[in-house]
Amino acid sequence: MKRGLFLSVVAAATAAMAFATFAVGLYRTALWQVVRACVADFKLTGSPFPCVAVDLSGGEERGNVVIRPPLLQDLILVPTRRIVGIEDPFLQSPEAPNYFDAAWRARSFLKGANGQAPDREAVALVANSAFVRTQDQLHIHVGCLFPSAQSALAAAAPAVPIGEWTRIGAVVPHQVFWATRIRELSDVEPFPLAVEALADKVRDRGQLMVAVAGVRVEGEDQFLILASYVGAPHAWWPVGADDLFDRDCTAGAHVAG
């Protein structure tokens, strides 16, 4: 028992140290160290600390963790397999899990400014390009949209064909997005879809950002898959989660109906 208690304390201390390193952004692999610490702690003690959740139901090669960055309302979902980012070839393979679907389920941990769960249509998922991200481990941001972005997506959604990609209006000023509409996220893999859709525009997959947003069209809950890329025409800067997310989650401050 003493040995087990000692190992538990060591695991917790290691996890806390890794999380502190990630919080101050000391190096670009800090997030991966947090993931490893959470997995180790979970295996030893059953606790996800310092993560919010650890899912190893499909094994470490297909698992993920959910992390809440310090002082922020939003979350990130991170694979427990080493994946650098959107450019990683693994994401194009049939063996890759649907990380966006897992991230969407993780929104249950998201809270609005009033402490309540945000509306479905206020929530989006964003995987940044290699030019925007600060960590070289794939992670999907789970957060609340700025009210202006939420309104823009709601207005655009009915005109976006299901299963076809089209360029949509300015969700973010001075940025360019392409979108397709789907009914079920669990049946669709956004990463390979976005790569295929913009293949004639993007040679380096590291230039891509991919996002998913909940929308409601004709009374039905659906999704928009969004994509953009570094150097897109008329885009003033590489777009990322910071351009879409209200970090205080005020967009989702009212209770979902």
XYZ file of C-alpha atoms in Angstrom, residues 15 59 237 249:
4
model
C 1.462 15.404 -14.117
C -6.048 1.743 -26.442
C -3.435 36.698 -41.821
C -17.660 31.967 -23.580
